[in-house]
């Protein structure tokens, strides 16, 4: 969230608004204590020390000051400014839902449930909210005890400059970096080990596709070092030798990877927004993702959709993988015949996430709150 707070501060500063950052500083966290206690010392800094210091500061700000919370997870701080002009940005409620046992794929501990309850009690005091997707907004409204004074949806934007890269140049670069034969293309996934990224599902779809495909493109997974369950899934795969994992990739490598990919496979179970979808489209890469919000919100009519991976037995998962593989096969065939149309749809879809447009929307909402 510090990066998102910086993004908000930058766009407001560019529009000639005065911006000040108020955040907790490490005090107890810096003490020489065992590492397993560090998290709890951080909580003391955030929820005990910081409120004491910020209460005095808030009184000194002018009446037309807008207090912006960059994330609803800062809920415990909301009561500090709930009596002043304020707005709360909401990104995803996956942790909140997990704490209420709504997501069986992500079990939350007793302490985690208490912490999420503490956050929820805090943002309940808020009156004005901006959500990054309609899905996030729907979850917000379920958790609020009363109707908010203002609740808007403003999508995320492409927050850095991207430059178009020739597909053949990109494939040569990826091949030189990975030593993988990418001359004919490859299937790409970008994501971490979070449960909702469904990296195991990527391998399951790839296996099912290889079973029916007459071609044998490699699968490249870009992201964090795989956890043990993913490593086991890869090692047990019938096509293990064609599955490659790239870790610690910088932005340039990721840009090249998107540019050279035959298709971007992103079968997430859940997301708050789904950054990689629009990143891939920016480089003209066809996108296959899960046909549920917010992925379907972000992908619009420019993405290709598959069902969400089921929570079931092996046969149900195999059926899902085979159906998804058929979509993958169809997309690869479509892109051979008319990739330019797929690319155009992607570029048209990106107009919804233009940085200037998003900045103007946020500023307008902020002004509405101040004038209310």
GROMACS .gro file of C-alpha atoms in nm, residues 153-282:
model
  130
  153UNK     CA    1  -1.581   0.248  -0.836
  154UNK     CA    2  -1.259   0.371  -0.993
  155UNK     CA    3  -1.049   0.108  -1.166
  156UNK     CA    4  -0.674   0.089  -1.132
  157UNK     CA    5  -0.467   0.224  -1.417
  158UNK     CA    6  -0.149   0.123  -1.593
  159UNK     CA    7   0.088   0.293  -1.353
  160UNK     CA    8   0.410   0.289  -1.551
  161UNK     CA    9   0.518   0.352  -1.908
  162UNK     CA   10   0.505   0.060  -2.148
  163UNK     CA   11   0.671   0.047  -2.491
  164UNK     CA   12   0.561  -0.183  -2.771
  165UNK     CA   13   0.815  -0.456  -2.844
  166UNK     CA   14   0.846  -0.665  -3.161
  167UNK     CA   15   0.732  -1.021  -3.093
  168UNK     CA   16   1.034  -1.182  -3.257
  169UNK     CA   17   1.275  -0.955  -3.072
  170UNK     CA   18   1.098  -1.042  -2.746
  171UNK     CA   19   1.118  -1.416  -2.809
  172UNK     CA   20   1.486  -1.398  -2.890
  173UNK     CA   21   1.546  -1.212  -2.564
  174UNK     CA   22   1.345  -1.462  -2.356
  175UNK     CA   23   1.524  -1.748  -2.526
  176UNK     CA   24   1.866  -1.598  -2.452
  177UNK     CA   25   1.774  -1.539  -2.087
  178UNK     CA   26   1.608  -1.873  -2.014
  179UNK     CA   27   1.775  -2.108  -2.262
  180UNK     CA   28   1.425  -2.224  -2.358
  181UNK     CA   29   1.334  -2.264  -2.726
  182UNK     CA   30   1.072  -1.989  -2.762
  183UNK     CA   31   1.111  -1.937  -3.136
  184UNK     CA   32   0.757  -2.065  -3.204
  185UNK     CA   33   0.607  -1.896  -2.897
  186UNK     CA   34   0.514  -2.002  -2.546
  187UNK     CA   35   0.234  -1.999  -2.291
  188UNK     CA   36   0.292  -1.747  -2.012
  189UNK     CA   37   0.173  -1.704  -1.656
  190UNK     CA   38   0.278  -1.420  -1.425
  191UNK     CA   39   0.193  -1.441  -1.055
  192UNK     CA   40   0.302  -1.521  -0.703
  193UNK     CA   41   0.236  -1.812  -0.468
  194UNK     CA   42  -0.079  -1.664  -0.316
  195UNK     CA   43  -0.354  -1.925  -0.300
  196UNK     CA   44  -0.583  -1.731  -0.533
  197UNK     CA   45  -0.328  -1.713  -0.819
  198UNK     CA   46  -0.395  -2.081  -0.892
  199UNK     CA   47  -0.050  -2.165  -1.028
  200UNK     CA   48  -0.122  -2.536  -0.989
  201UNK     CA   49  -0.427  -2.483  -1.207
  202UNK     CA   50  -0.204  -2.333  -1.476
  203UNK     CA   51  -0.005  -2.657  -1.491
  204UNK     CA   52  -0.326  -2.865  -1.493
  205UNK     CA   53  -0.458  -2.671  -1.794
  206UNK     CA   54  -0.122  -2.698  -1.969
  207UNK     CA   55  -0.112  -3.076  -1.921
  208UNK     CA   56  -0.467  -3.113  -2.055
  209UNK     CA   57  -0.382  -2.892  -2.352
  210UNK     CA   58  -0.068  -3.087  -2.439
  211UNK     CA   59  -0.280  -3.404  -2.440
  212UNK     CA   60  -0.496  -3.266  -2.724
  213UNK     CA   61  -0.256  -3.033  -2.904
  214UNK     CA   62  -0.058  -3.108  -3.218
  215UNK     CA   63   0.202  -2.850  -3.115
  216UNK     CA   64   0.422  -2.838  -2.804
  217UNK     CA   65   0.482  -2.484  -2.687
  218UNK     CA   66   0.662  -2.449  -2.352
  219UNK     CA   67   0.497  -2.310  -2.039
  220UNK     CA   68   0.682  -2.028  -1.863
  221UNK     CA   69   0.583  -1.933  -1.509
  222UNK     CA   70   0.718  -1.593  -1.403
  223UNK     CA   71   0.699  -1.492  -1.037
  224UNK     CA   72   0.804  -1.599  -0.691
  225UNK     CA   73   1.012  -1.906  -0.618
  226UNK     CA   74   0.758  -2.192  -0.627
  227UNK     CA   75   0.638  -2.333  -0.296
  228UNK     CA   76   0.665  -2.704  -0.227
  229UNK     CA   77   0.318  -2.791  -0.358
  230UNK     CA   78   0.387  -2.622  -0.692
  231UNK     CA   79   0.730  -2.783  -0.722
  232UNK     CA   80   0.570  -3.121  -0.659
  233UNK     CA   81   0.301  -3.049  -0.917
  234UNK     CA   82   0.564  -2.957  -1.174
  235UNK     CA   83   0.789  -3.256  -1.102
  236UNK     CA   84   0.496  -3.498  -1.132
  237UNK     CA   85   0.373  -3.349  -1.458
  238UNK     CA   86   0.392  -3.560  -1.772
  239UNK     CA   87   0.534  -3.252  -1.944
  240UNK     CA   88   0.766  -3.140  -1.667
  241UNK     CA   89   1.060  -3.089  -1.905
  242UNK     CA   90   0.860  -2.823  -2.093
  243UNK     CA   91   0.756  -2.627  -1.781
  244UNK     CA   92   0.995  -2.351  -1.679
  245UNK     CA   93   0.995  -2.122  -1.376
  246UNK     CA   94   1.157  -1.777  -1.382
  247UNK     CA   95   1.207  -1.599  -1.048
  248UNK     CA   96   1.332  -1.251  -0.958
  249UNK     CA   97   1.236  -1.117  -1.301
  250UNK     CA   98   1.266  -0.740  -1.341
  251UNK     CA   99   1.013  -0.520  -1.521
  252UNK     CA  100   1.204  -0.536  -1.850
  253UNK     CA  101   1.198  -0.915  -1.850
  254UNK     CA  102   0.825  -0.920  -1.771
  255UNK     CA  103   0.757  -0.671  -2.052
  256UNK     CA  104   0.951  -0.890  -2.292
  257UNK     CA  105   0.772  -1.201  -2.165
  258UNK     CA  106   0.429  -1.047  -2.233
  259UNK     CA  107   0.541  -0.926  -2.576
  260UNK     CA  108   0.665  -1.263  -2.693
  261UNK     CA  109   0.398  -1.488  -2.545
  262UNK     CA  110   0.151  -1.673  -2.766
  263UNK     CA  111  -0.108  -1.639  -2.491
  264UNK     CA  112  -0.124  -1.524  -2.130
  265UNK     CA  113  -0.294  -1.779  -1.902
  266UNK     CA  114  -0.437  -1.627  -1.582
  267UNK     CA  115  -0.691  -1.864  -1.418
  268UNK     CA  116  -0.712  -1.683  -1.082
  269UNK     CA  117  -0.965  -1.800  -0.826
  270UNK     CA  118  -1.005  -1.448  -0.689
  271UNK     CA  119  -0.853  -1.104  -0.741
  272UNK     CA  120  -0.902  -0.753  -0.614
  273UNK     CA  121  -0.843  -0.620  -0.965
  274UNK     CA  122  -0.613  -0.829  -1.184
  275UNK     CA  123  -0.322  -0.610  -1.295
  276UNK     CA  124  -0.158  -0.870  -1.523
  277UNK     CA  125  -0.468  -0.880  -1.746
  278UNK     CA  126  -0.425  -0.522  -1.865
  279UNK     CA  127  -0.046  -0.545  -1.859
  280UNK     CA  128  -0.062  -0.837  -2.104
  281UNK     CA  129  -0.314  -0.659  -2.327
  282UNK     CA  130  -0.089  -0.355  -2.337
   0.00000   0.00000   0.00000
